Short mmCIF file of C-alpha atoms in Angstrom, two decimals:
data_model
loop_
_atom_site.label_atom_id
_atom_site.label_comp_id
_atom_site.label_asym_id
_atom_site.label_seq_id
_atom_site.Cartn_x
_atom_site.Cartn_y
_atom_site.Cartn_z
CA UNK A 1 -11.79 18.84 -7.59
CA UNK A 2 -9.52 17.29 -10.61
CA UNK A 3 -10.46 13.72 -11.32
CA UNK A 4 -8.65 11.71 -14.07
CA UNK A 5 -10.17 8.38 -15.13
CA UNK A 6 -8.31 5.70 -16.76
CA UNK A 7 -9.51 3.50 -19.24
CA UNK A 8 -8.13 0.74 -21.79
CA UNK A 9 -9.99 0.17 -25.18
CA UNK A 10 -9.84 -3.86 -25.72
CA UNK A 11 -10.89 -6.36 -27.98
CA UNK A 12 -14.35 -7.61 -26.83
CA UNK A 13 -13.70 -10.50 -24.92
CA UNK A 14 -17.28 -12.38 -25.42
CA UNK A 15 -16.55 -12.12 -29.21
CA UNK A 16 -12.78 -13.60 -29.32
CA UNK A 17 -13.31 -16.81 -30.84
CA UNK A 18 -10.49 -19.40 -31.20
CA UNK A 19 -9.95 -20.68 -34.74
CA UNK A 20 -7.47 -23.08 -35.05
CA UNK A 21 -4.52 -22.46 -33.63
CA UNK A 22 -5.10 -19.11 -33.56
CA UNK A 23 -7.07 -16.24 -31.62
CA UNK A 24 -9.19 -14.32 -32.98
CA UNK A 25 -9.07 -10.52 -31.77
CA UNK A 26 -10.20 -8.97 -34.81
CA UNK A 27 -13.25 -8.36 -33.27
CA UNK A 28 -15.34 -5.05 -32.12
CA UNK A 29 -13.34 -3.00 -29.64
CA UNK A 30 -14.84 -1.62 -26.38
CA UNK A 31 -14.12 -0.12 -22.75
CA UNK A 32 -13.00 -2.70 -20.61
CA UNK A 33 -15.55 -4.11 -18.46
CA UNK A 34 -14.50 -2.54 -14.98
CA UNK A 35 -12.58 0.30 -16.28
CA UNK A 36 -16.49 1.72 -17.18
CA UNK A 37 -16.77 1.60 -12.95
CA UNK A 38 -13.86 3.83 -13.37
CA UNK A 39 -15.03 6.02 -15.47
CA UNK A 40 -18.70 6.33 -13.93
CA UNK A 41 -17.06 7.05 -10.50
CA UNK A 42 -14.99 10.07 -11.92
CA UNK A 43 -18.19 11.22 -13.25
CA UNK A 44 -20.06 11.17 -10.07
CA UNK A 45 -17.20 12.68 -8.13
CA UNK A 46 -17.11 15.69 -10.41
CA UNK A 47 -20.75 16.13 -10.37
CA UNK A 48 -20.72 15.94 -6.63
CA UNK A 49 -17.73 18.26 -5.98
CA UNK A 50 -17.23 20.41 -9.29
CA UNK A 51 -14.14 20.33 -11.19
CA UNK A 52 -13.24 18.38 -14.22
CA UNK A 53 -13.28 14.37 -14.90
CA UNK A 54 -10.77 13.65 -17.66
CA UNK A 55 -10.28 10.22 -19.28
CA UNK A 56 -6.73 8.99 -20.28
CA UNK A 57 -6.52 5.52 -21.99
CA UNK A 58 -3.34 4.55 -23.82
CA UNK A 59 -3.28 1.34 -26.72
CA UNK A 60 -5.96 1.32 -29.22
CA UNK A 61 -7.70 4.76 -29.55
CA UNK A 62 -10.92 3.48 -31.17
CA UNK A 63 -12.91 6.60 -31.48
CA UNK A 64 -16.48 4.84 -30.69
CA UNK A 65 -15.23 3.63 -27.27
CA UNK A 66 -13.67 7.49 -26.68
CA UNK A 67 -17.00 8.65 -27.62
CA UNK A 68 -18.99 6.46 -25.34
CA UNK A 69 -16.55 7.37 -22.69
CA UNK A 70 -17.36 10.93 -23.40
CA UNK A 71 -20.62 10.58 -23.89
CA UNK A 72 -20.95 9.10 -20.45
CA UNK A 73 -20.01 12.38 -18.70
CA UNK A 74 -16.19 12.82 -19.28
CA UNK A 75 -14.98 16.54 -20.07
CA UNK A 76 -12.27 15.34 -22.18
CA UNK A 77 -10.29 12.52 -23.22
CA UNK A 78 -6.45 12.13 -23.81
CA UNK A 79 -5.75 9.48 -26.36
CA UNK A 80 -2.33 7.64 -26.24
CA UNK A 81 -1.87 5.96 -29.22
CA UNK A 82 0.29 2.77 -28.76
CA UNK A 83 1.03 -0.22 -30.85
CA UNK A 84 3.30 -1.88 -28.69
CA UNK A 85 2.94 -1.65 -25.10
CA UNK A 86 3.58 -3.08 -21.59
CA UNK A 87 2.70 -1.65 -18.02
CA UNK A 88 6.03 0.10 -18.14
CA UNK A 89 5.66 2.31 -21.22
CA UNK A 90 2.00 2.63 -20.51
CA UNK A 91 2.56 3.88 -17.30
CA UNK A 92 5.27 6.29 -18.45
CA UNK A 93 3.34 7.72 -20.81
CA UNK A 94 0.45 8.02 -18.56
CA UNK A 95 2.40 9.42 -15.99
CA UNK A 96 3.85 12.36 -18.34
CA UNK A 97 0.58 13.50 -19.24
CA UNK A 98 -1.05 13.41 -15.36
CA UNK A 99 2.06 15.51 -14.52
CA UNK A 100 0.55 18.07 -16.69
CA UNK A 101 -2.85 17.95 -15.34
CA UNK A 102 -1.92 17.33 -11.88
CA UNK A 103 -5.34 15.90 -10.68
CA UNK A 104 -6.42 15.76 -6.90
CA UNK A 105 -7.63 11.87 -7.91
CA UNK A 106 -6.68 9.07 -10.43
CA UNK A 107 -9.22 6.27 -10.68
CA UNK A 108 -8.17 3.03 -12.59
CA UNK A 109 -10.00 -0.41 -12.24
CA UNK A 110 -9.00 -3.36 -10.55
CA UNK A 111 -8.28 -5.20 -14.12
CA UNK A 112 -8.59 -5.39 -17.51
CA UNK A 113 -10.27 -7.63 -19.20
CA UNK A 114 -7.05 -8.17 -21.79
CA UNK A 115 -4.20 -8.40 -19.99
CA UNK A 116 -6.00 -8.70 -16.78
CA UNK A 117 -2.83 -8.34 -14.50
CA UNK A 118 -4.80 -5.96 -12.13
CA UNK A 119 -1.85 -3.96 -11.01
CA UNK A 120 -1.79 -1.13 -13.09
CA UNK A 121 -3.08 1.15 -10.93
CA UNK A 122 -0.60 0.48 -8.00
CA UNK A 123 2.48 0.64 -10.95
CA UNK A 124 1.41 4.13 -11.62
CA UNK A 125 0.81 5.19 -7.98
CA UNK A 126 4.49 4.02 -7.29
CA UNK A 127 5.73 5.73 -10.33
CA UNK A 128 4.23 9.08 -9.37
CA UNK A 129 5.27 8.60 -5.81
CA UNK A 130 1.75 8.78 -4.84
CA UNK A 131 -0.37 7.04 -2.22
CA UNK A 132 -2.80 4.50 -3.38
CA UNK A 133 -5.96 2.39 -2.07
CA UNK A 134 -6.45 -0.37 -4.14
CA UNK A 135 -10.26 -2.80 -4.60
CA UNK A 136 -12.30 0.18 -3.43
CA UNK A 137 -15.89 -0.36 -3.30
CA UNK A 138 -16.87 2.89 -1.73
CA UNK A 139 -15.78 6.09 -1.47
CA UNK A 140 -16.28 9.55 0.42
CA UNK A 141 -14.38 12.69 -0.16
CA UNK A 142 -14.42 15.67 2.54
CA UNK A 143 -11.96 18.54 1.75
CA UNK A 144 -8.36 16.97 0.88
CA UNK A 145 -9.57 13.92 3.09
CA UNK A 146 -10.87 10.48 1.35
CA UNK A 147 -12.21 7.62 3.26
CA UNK A 148 -12.49 4.42 1.33
CA UNK A 149 -13.99 0.66 1.81
CA UNK A 150 -11.65 -1.79 0.10
CA UNK A 151 -12.84 -5.14 -0.74
CA UNK A 152 -9.85 -7.82 -0.18
CA UNK A 153 -11.21 -11.51 -0.88
CA UNK A 154 -11.43 -12.24 3.15
CA UNK A 155 -11.99 -9.22 4.76
CA UNK A 156 -12.89 -5.51 3.89
CA UNK A 157 -10.83 -2.68 4.89
CA UNK A 158 -12.04 1.12 5.73
CA UNK A 159 -9.00 3.11 5.36
CA UNK A 160 -8.32 6.92 5.03
CA UNK A 161 -5.86 9.12 3.22
CA UNK A 162 -5.01 12.45 1.77
CA UNK A 163 -5.68 13.84 -1.66
CA UNK A 164 -3.95 13.68 -4.08
CA UNK A 165 -3.67 9.90 -4.76
CA UNK A 166 -4.57 6.81 -6.91
CA UNK A 167 -7.19 4.43 -6.18
CA UNK A 168 -8.16 1.07 -7.88
CA UNK A 169 -12.18 0.37 -7.71
CA UNK A 170 -13.95 -3.06 -7.87
CA UNK A 171 -16.89 -3.78 -10.44
CA UNK A 172 -19.25 -3.48 -7.35
CA UNK A 173 -18.62 0.01 -6.80
CA UNK A 174 -21.49 1.53 -8.94
CA UNK A 175 -23.59 0.53 -12.02
CA UNK A 176 -21.89 2.54 -15.09
CA UNK A 177 -24.76 4.68 -16.91
CA UNK A 178 -26.07 4.42 -20.44
CA UNK A 179 -25.50 7.69 -22.40
CA UNK A 180 -28.90 9.10 -23.85
CA UNK A 181 -29.14 9.58 -27.65
CA UNK A 182 -28.48 13.51 -26.97
CA UNK A 183 -25.21 12.74 -24.77
CA UNK A 184 -23.98 10.72 -27.51
CA UNK A 185 -24.53 13.31 -30.01
CA UNK A 186 -22.99 15.91 -27.93
CA UNK A 187 -20.27 14.06 -27.19
CA UNK A 188 -18.57 14.34 -30.57
CA UNK A 189 -18.06 18.59 -29.52
CA UNK A 190 -16.08 17.24 -26.78
CA UNK A 191 -11.88 17.23 -27.24
CA UNK A 192 -9.82 14.20 -27.80
CA UNK A 193 -6.16 15.12 -27.47
CA UNK A 194 -4.27 12.56 -29.48
CA UNK A 195 -0.58 11.66 -28.29
CA UNK A 196 1.73 9.20 -29.90
CA UNK A 197 3.84 6.89 -27.80
CA UNK A 198 7.74 7.72 -27.59
CA UNK A 199 8.45 5.08 -25.19
CA UNK A 200 9.39 1.44 -26.02
CA UNK A 201 8.09 -1.67 -23.93
CA UNK A 202 10.88 -3.32 -21.97
CA UNK A 203 8.81 -6.76 -21.93
CA UNK A 204 8.89 -8.38 -25.17
CA UNK A 205 5.12 -10.32 -26.33
CA UNK A 206 6.29 -13.38 -28.19
CA UNK A 207 3.38 -14.85 -28.81
CA UNK A 208 -0.08 -15.46 -27.94
CA UNK A 209 -1.70 -18.80 -28.53
CA UNK A 210 -5.21 -20.11 -27.65
CA UNK A 211 -5.71 -21.62 -24.27
CA UNK A 212 -8.05 -24.02 -25.38
CA UNK A 213 -8.99 -27.21 -22.84
CA UNK A 214 -10.93 -29.80 -24.69
CA UNK A 215 -14.25 -30.13 -23.09
CA UNK A 216 -16.57 -33.06 -24.25
CA UNK A 217 -19.52 -31.51 -24.17
CA UNK A 218 -22.01 -34.28 -23.69
CA UNK A 219 -25.23 -33.61 -23.27
CA UNK A 220 -27.70 -35.16 -20.77
CA UNK A 221 -31.73 -34.53 -20.97
CA UNK A 222 -32.42 -33.60 -17.37
CA UNK A 223 -36.57 -33.70 -18.24
CA UNK A 224 -36.32 -36.97 -16.11
CA UNK A 225 -34.01 -35.97 -13.23
CA UNK A 226 -33.63 -39.10 -11.64
CA UNK A 227 -32.36 -40.91 -14.90
CA UNK A 228 -30.34 -38.28 -15.67
CA UNK A 229 -28.67 -37.91 -12.07
CA UNK A 230 -27.93 -41.65 -12.69
CA UNK A 231 -26.34 -41.35 -15.75
CA UNK A 232 -24.12 -38.38 -14.68
CA UNK A 233 -23.07 -40.35 -11.79
CA UNK A 234 -21.86 -43.30 -13.38
CA UNK A 235 -20.06 -40.88 -16.11
CA UNK A 236 -18.20 -39.29 -12.96
CA UNK A 237 -17.09 -42.37 -11.43
CA UNK A 238 -15.53 -43.65 -14.80
CA UNK A 239 -13.74 -40.11 -14.46
CA UNK A 240 -12.66 -41.50 -11.36
CA UNK A 241 -13.55 -37.82 -9.74
CA UNK A 242 -16.18 -38.74 -7.40
CA UNK A 243 -16.55 -42.09 -5.04
CA UNK B 1 21.79 -12.17 -9.53
CA UNK B 2 20.17 -10.29 -6.48
CA UNK B 3 16.60 -12.44 -5.54
CA UNK B 4 13.92 -11.24 -3.47
CA UNK B 5 10.50 -12.73 -2.95
CA UNK B 6 7.57 -11.39 -0.97
CA UNK B 7 4.35 -13.04 -0.25
CA UNK B 8 1.68 -12.82 2.87
CA UNK B 9 1.29 -16.50 1.74
CA UNK B 10 4.43 -18.71 2.37
CA UNK B 11 3.01 -21.15 -0.60
CA UNK B 12 4.19 -18.71 -3.03
CA UNK B 13 7.71 -18.49 -1.90
CA UNK B 14 8.00 -22.11 -2.18
CA UNK B 15 7.04 -21.76 -5.72
CA UNK B 16 9.55 -19.09 -6.08
CA UNK B 17 12.39 -21.24 -4.54
CA UNK B 18 11.38 -24.37 -7.09
CA UNK B 19 11.79 -21.61 -10.15
CA UNK B 20 15.30 -20.74 -8.95
CA UNK B 21 16.97 -23.60 -6.79
CA UNK B 22 20.36 -22.95 -7.59
CA UNK B 23 20.33 -18.82 -6.52
CA UNK B 24 20.27 -17.27 -3.24
CA UNK B 25 16.72 -16.16 -2.34
CA UNK B 26 15.84 -13.33 0.26
CA UNK B 27 12.09 -13.69 1.52
CA UNK B 28 10.33 -11.11 2.84
CA UNK B 29 7.32 -11.95 4.36
CA UNK B 30 4.66 -11.53 7.73
CA UNK B 31 4.95 -15.45 8.15
CA UNK B 32 7.91 -17.97 8.42
CA UNK B 33 9.38 -20.28 5.52
CA UNK B 34 11.79 -22.77 5.05
CA UNK B 35 12.31 -22.23 1.21
CA UNK B 36 14.61 -18.98 1.62
CA UNK B 37 18.15 -18.37 2.61
CA UNK B 38 17.50 -15.18 4.14
CA UNK B 39 13.89 -14.29 5.47
CA UNK B 40 12.94 -10.73 6.95
CA UNK B 41 9.96 -10.81 8.65
CA UNK B 42 8.36 -7.54 8.86
CA UNK B 43 6.37 -6.38 11.69
CA UNK B 44 3.11 -4.67 9.81
CA UNK B 45 1.03 -5.36 6.87
CA UNK B 46 0.71 -1.86 5.29
CA UNK B 47 1.04 -2.07 1.29
CA UNK B 48 3.05 1.14 0.51
CA UNK B 49 5.55 0.79 3.65
CA UNK B 50 6.23 -2.70 2.19
CA UNK B 51 6.91 -1.87 -1.18
CA UNK B 52 9.25 0.95 -0.54
CA UNK B 53 11.01 -1.73 1.53
CA UNK B 54 11.32 -4.19 -1.40
CA UNK B 55 12.28 -1.37 -3.47
CA UNK B 56 15.28 -0.66 -0.65
CA UNK B 57 16.55 -3.99 -1.29
CA UNK B 58 17.01 -2.88 -4.96
CA UNK B 59 16.77 -6.51 -6.51
CA UNK B 60 17.54 -7.89 -9.95
CA UNK B 61 14.41 -9.66 -9.65
CA UNK B 62 11.54 -9.50 -7.15
CA UNK B 63 9.21 -12.03 -7.53
CA UNK B 64 5.70 -11.61 -5.36
CA UNK B 65 2.74 -13.95 -4.96
CA UNK B 66 -0.75 -12.94 -6.39
CA UNK B 67 -2.71 -12.45 -3.74
CA UNK B 68 -4.54 -9.35 -3.96
CA UNK B 69 -2.08 -7.39 -1.58
CA UNK B 70 0.95 -9.21 -3.04
CA UNK B 71 0.20 -7.99 -6.84
CA UNK B 72 -0.65 -4.19 -5.32
CA UNK B 73 2.90 -4.35 -3.03
CA UNK B 74 4.80 -6.02 -6.39
CA UNK B 75 3.45 -3.52 -8.89
CA UNK B 76 3.91 -0.45 -6.23
CA UNK B 77 7.59 -1.59 -6.14
CA UNK B 78 8.07 -1.98 -9.47
CA UNK B 79 6.94 1.45 -10.35
CA UNK B 80 8.98 3.16 -7.26
CA UNK B 81 11.94 1.17 -9.05
CA UNK B 82 10.86 2.02 -12.77
CA UNK B 83 11.03 -1.72 -13.71
CA UNK B 84 9.33 -3.38 -16.08
CA UNK B 85 6.64 -6.14 -14.61
CA UNK B 86 4.87 -9.46 -15.47
CA UNK B 87 1.78 -10.28 -13.38
CA UNK B 88 0.29 -13.81 -12.62
CA UNK B 89 2.98 -15.67 -14.54
CA UNK B 90 2.43 -19.45 -14.50
CA UNK B 91 5.78 -20.80 -15.76
CA UNK B 92 8.95 -19.26 -16.07
CA UNK B 93 12.31 -20.83 -17.71
CA UNK B 94 15.13 -18.45 -18.53
CA UNK B 95 14.07 -15.36 -19.79
CA UNK B 96 10.88 -16.43 -20.89
CA UNK B 97 7.66 -16.41 -19.05
CA UNK B 98 4.13 -17.36 -19.60
CA UNK B 99 0.97 -16.31 -18.53
CA UNK B 100 -2.93 -16.30 -19.38
CA UNK B 101 -4.40 -13.41 -21.14
CA UNK B 102 -8.05 -12.52 -22.52
CA UNK B 103 -10.38 -13.46 -19.86
CA UNK B 104 -8.33 -17.20 -19.82
CA UNK B 105 -8.53 -17.63 -23.85
CA UNK B 106 -5.06 -17.27 -24.20
CA UNK B 107 -1.94 -17.89 -23.44
CA UNK B 108 1.09 -15.14 -24.06
CA UNK B 109 4.72 -15.78 -24.10
CA UNK B 110 6.94 -12.98 -22.87
CA UNK B 111 10.47 -12.14 -23.10
CA UNK B 112 11.85 -10.53 -20.29
CA UNK B 113 15.53 -9.20 -18.93
CA UNK B 114 16.41 -8.37 -15.44
CA UNK B 115 15.73 -6.21 -13.76
CA UNK B 116 12.10 -6.75 -13.52
CA UNK B 117 9.17 -7.79 -11.15
CA UNK B 118 7.41 -10.92 -11.55
CA UNK B 119 4.21 -12.07 -9.75
CA UNK B 120 3.99 -15.85 -9.89
CA UNK B 121 0.90 -17.77 -9.59
CA UNK B 122 0.72 -21.15 -7.03
CA UNK B 123 1.49 -24.33 -8.27
CA UNK B 124 2.03 -27.87 -6.67
CA UNK B 125 5.87 -27.82 -6.55
CA UNK B 126 8.76 -29.48 -5.07
CA UNK B 127 11.60 -27.32 -3.50
CA UNK B 128 14.45 -28.05 -1.17
CA UNK B 129 14.03 -26.50 2.03
CA UNK B 130 17.17 -23.63 2.72
CA UNK B 131 19.20 -23.08 5.91
CA UNK B 132 16.94 -19.67 6.53
CA UNK B 133 18.58 -16.64 8.46
CA UNK B 134 16.04 -14.83 9.96
CA UNK B 135 15.74 -10.77 10.91
CA UNK B 136 12.88 -8.80 12.10
CA UNK B 137 12.17 -5.51 10.20
CA UNK B 138 10.26 -2.73 11.56
CA UNK B 139 8.25 -0.77 9.09
CA UNK B 140 7.75 2.67 8.72
CA UNK B 141 4.10 3.55 8.19
CA UNK B 142 2.82 4.54 4.97
CA UNK B 143 0.36 7.27 4.10
CA UNK B 144 -2.84 5.66 3.90
CA UNK B 145 -4.13 4.46 7.74
CA UNK B 146 -6.31 1.24 8.47
CA UNK B 147 -9.39 2.86 10.18
CA UNK B 148 -11.31 -0.64 10.40
CA UNK B 149 -10.87 -4.41 9.32
CA UNK B 150 -13.80 -6.75 9.28
CA UNK B 151 -13.76 -10.13 8.26
CA UNK B 152 -15.96 -11.90 6.07
CA UNK B 153 -18.28 -14.74 6.54
CA UNK B 154 -17.67 -18.02 5.08
CA UNK B 155 -16.50 -21.17 6.92
CA UNK B 156 -13.10 -21.09 5.89
CA UNK B 157 -13.38 -23.35 3.56
CA UNK B 158 -10.22 -23.15 1.20
CA UNK B 159 -11.84 -23.07 -2.59
CA UNK B 160 -8.17 -22.73 -3.95
CA UNK B 161 -7.55 -26.09 -3.04
CA UNK B 162 -10.62 -27.70 -3.04
CA UNK B 163 -10.99 -31.12 -4.81
CA UNK B 164 -15.21 -31.02 -5.42
CA UNK B 165 -16.52 -27.52 -5.83
CA UNK B 166 -20.44 -26.74 -6.04
CA UNK B 167 -20.87 -23.25 -7.74
CA UNK B 168 -24.16 -21.15 -7.98
CA UNK B 169 -24.86 -18.56 -10.71
CA UNK B 170 -28.00 -16.48 -11.01
CA UNK B 171 -29.67 -19.49 -12.38
CA UNK B 172 -30.29 -20.60 -8.92
CA UNK B 173 -33.44 -18.29 -8.98
CA UNK B 174 -33.29 -16.72 -5.28
CA UNK B 175 -31.10 -16.51 -2.35
CA UNK B 176 -33.34 -19.24 -0.30
CA UNK B 177 -32.57 -21.70 -3.26
CA UNK B 178 -28.88 -21.63 -2.65
CA UNK B 179 -29.41 -23.96 0.49
CA UNK B 180 -29.94 -26.81 -1.95
CA UNK B 181 -26.75 -26.32 -3.56
CA UNK B 182 -25.27 -26.17 -0.32
CA UNK B 183 -26.81 -29.38 0.73
CA UNK B 184 -25.45 -31.11 -2.19
CA UNK B 185 -21.67 -29.61 -1.32
CA UNK B 186 -22.19 -31.28 1.90
CA UNK B 187 -23.11 -34.76 0.84
CA UNK B 188 -20.65 -34.89 -1.64
CA UNK B 189 -17.89 -33.38 0.51
CA UNK B 190 -17.63 -30.40 -1.81
CA UNK B 191 -17.23 -26.73 -1.01
CA UNK B 192 -19.45 -24.45 -1.92
CA UNK B 193 -18.84 -21.19 -4.61
CA UNK B 194 -20.57 -18.63 -6.74
CA UNK B 195 -20.19 -16.45 -9.69
CA UNK B 196 -19.85 -12.65 -9.35
CA UNK B 197 -23.44 -11.81 -9.77
CA UNK B 198 -24.29 -13.81 -7.02
CA UNK B 199 -21.47 -12.96 -4.38
CA UNK B 200 -20.44 -9.65 -5.44
CA UNK B 201 -23.65 -8.04 -6.57
CA UNK B 202 -26.25 -9.62 -5.23
CA UNK B 203 -24.48 -10.69 -1.59
CA UNK B 204 -26.37 -14.21 -1.40
CA UNK B 205 -22.90 -15.78 -0.59
CA UNK B 206 -20.06 -14.23 1.14
CA UNK B 207 -17.50 -12.45 -1.53
CA UNK B 208 -14.69 -14.23 -0.27
CA UNK B 209 -16.91 -17.62 -2.45
CA UNK B 210 -16.56 -15.77 -5.77
CA UNK B 211 -14.68 -17.47 -8.29
CA UNK B 212 -13.60 -15.75 -11.41
CA UNK B 213 -11.38 -13.21 -13.09
CA UNK B 214 -11.43 -11.29 -9.91
CA UNK B 215 -12.36 -13.87 -7.54
CA UNK B 216 -10.48 -17.17 -6.93
CA UNK B 217 -9.04 -18.96 -9.56
CA UNK B 218 -9.87 -22.72 -8.63
CA UNK B 219 -8.62 -26.33 -9.70
CA UNK B 220 -10.53 -29.20 -8.24
CA UNK B 221 -11.06 -32.51 -10.01
CA UNK B 222 -15.18 -31.68 -10.53
CA UNK B 223 -16.91 -28.62 -10.57
CA UNK B 224 -20.97 -28.22 -10.83
CA UNK B 225 -21.68 -25.07 -12.01
CA UNK B 226 -25.24 -24.49 -11.14
CA UNK B 227 -27.10 -21.89 -13.25
CA UNK B 228 -23.91 -20.32 -14.10
CA UNK B 229 -24.27 -18.97 -17.78
CA UNK B 230 -20.55 -18.99 -18.48
CA UNK B 231 -19.13 -15.31 -18.89
CA UNK B 232 -15.73 -15.39 -20.28
CA UNK B 233 -14.87 -13.86 -16.46
CA UNK B 234 -16.41 -17.08 -14.80
CA UNK B 235 -14.53 -19.12 -17.01
CA UNK B 236 -11.10 -17.78 -16.40
CA UNK B 237 -11.18 -18.83 -12.89
CA UNK B 238 -12.21 -22.55 -13.58
CA UNK B 239 -10.24 -23.11 -16.43
CA UNK B 240 -8.00 -25.71 -14.43
CA UNK B 241 -10.60 -27.75 -13.55
CA UNK B 242 -10.65 -31.60 -14.50
CA UNK B 243 -14.06 -32.38 -14.86
CA UNK B 244 -16.77 -29.53 -15.59
CA UNK B 245 -20.56 -30.17 -15.09
CA UNK B 246 -22.79 -27.66 -15.97
CA UNK B 247 -26.57 -27.75 -15.06
CA UNK B 248 -28.53 -25.56 -16.93
CA UNK B 249 -32.00 -25.07 -18.15
CA UNK B 250 -30.55 -23.20 -21.75
CA UNK B 251 -28.91 -25.44 -23.66
CA UNK B 252 -27.26 -22.51 -25.57
CA UNK B 253 -25.66 -20.70 -22.81
CA UNK B 254 -21.94 -20.30 -23.39
CA UNK B 255 -21.34 -22.63 -20.29
CA UNK B 256 -22.35 -25.77 -22.38
CA UNK B 257 -19.15 -25.13 -24.90
CA UNK B 258 -16.84 -25.15 -21.97
CA UNK B 259 -18.22 -28.13 -19.59
CA UNK B 260 -17.96 -32.10 -19.99
CA UNK B 261 -21.15 -33.12 -18.99
CA UNK B 262 -24.06 -30.66 -19.17
CA UNK B 263 -27.39 -31.67 -17.63
CA UNK B 264 -30.43 -29.79 -19.26
CA UNK B 265 -32.63 -29.40 -16.70
CA UNK B 266 -33.79 -27.69 -13.39
CA UNK B 267 -31.16 -26.90 -10.88
CA UNK B 268 -33.02 -27.34 -7.65
CA UNK B 269 -34.36 -30.86 -8.93
CA UNK B 270 -30.78 -31.78 -9.75
CA UNK B 271 -29.85 -30.84 -6.12
CA UNK B 272 -32.40 -32.81 -4.63
CA UNK B 273 -31.86 -35.63 -6.59
CA UNK B 274 -27.92 -35.93 -6.30
CA UNK B 275 -28.12 -35.53 -2.55
CA UNK B 276 -30.61 -38.70 -2.47
CA UNK B 277 -28.46 -40.89 -4.71
CA UNK B 278 -25.05 -39.47 -3.00
CA UNK B 279 -26.49 -40.00 0.28
CA UNK B 280 -27.93 -43.77 -0.71
CA UNK B 281 -24.85 -44.82 -1.31
#
């Protein structure tokens, strides 16, 4: 069983700050939050069913983040360096690599923390002509058969299909492991294949500006809660948001 | 231009219609709509089959809604067609579109050309009703088979259109304590929601109550964030709220920088005191 985990390296969203009219993205890079769950699930499947777990990333190819993915337990990472990317160009580049790997299962996550479109695995599945199971919160694999529980907002679904296919996982599918020091040291011996992008994006990013809604930040001391609530209610009535 | 609009929720077809009021619109949906010139009523909710049907219409512009399934269907269709795609667009004018990025901290402006697939966000719009020609379409089944569907709990309160929301985070302390927030929500006529840890991880509230990046995006007049620390993924879901009230014992929590009024104190006491006051009036 060969499994591919898709992950993206993004600016750490807890460190991004707005300074004046610009968004400061010059912050440390990290593996996008839910993508770690995709990596974790690929490693678990490999541990249970044997075979290989290979990571594929495109965009920023920050070595420290790639080493973290390898230290978690991926056997190899294919790093596609892309300065400019959109979903079309990223999926085209990744699809090229997947055609060579011919995996049984491709795992992505529900959304990344940078563009948060939540559509990449579905796009890739369409491009490859493979079936897709999205928003997966648990899976079991027997032979060529996969059974998955999907988490939609107002319902859950249990579905079945056959490998090969693409799935997107939600964060609650697992708790990503934290590599040990030994694993981190050993990760430097694992192969990283660098690929240069040769597909141009079709959508052009014209600008990114901060999306700031100025909040009033009025602090009310709640040590005497009755007074605090009176104060808050008078503010909220002034605002006209409660009667 | 051949415009096709798909959503399981007819509200999105109305929004699509408002962006292209002078163009012919072909809607594909499981529900009825008055905001399209043609409606293809499909007989089943099979994502792969719907995506294949949409691709077979060879649209220049495919617009989908932004429910979880809508987006997956639009993206699968875009992949089949090898079209570019823009998800969660909040505004379109000419060949420019805007979308929210970096967990709600930035707005990206993008330039596109047709053919393309765009998924649009919900907003309140005016659109004229159209003379809609209807036809029924029977879809073939995709390769993923549904074995079981379970509807989740919740009282059918629509958080995405609620005017007052009381929302709880880990700081509420325990599952039992949620009843205090629930009493407050009832007393002020609001809906009860929660952060990702409370809904998806701990299961203290049904998952359809989850507010944030991977849950629902809400825009009430007032949002009470009770014991919510304010991670970017949560803030992304409440950006369009008019007034945010945070109640937290930690005055250094990130939510403080992102709220209008911050009561620094105990969440339970706050709920009890609020219920007394609001109930009294």
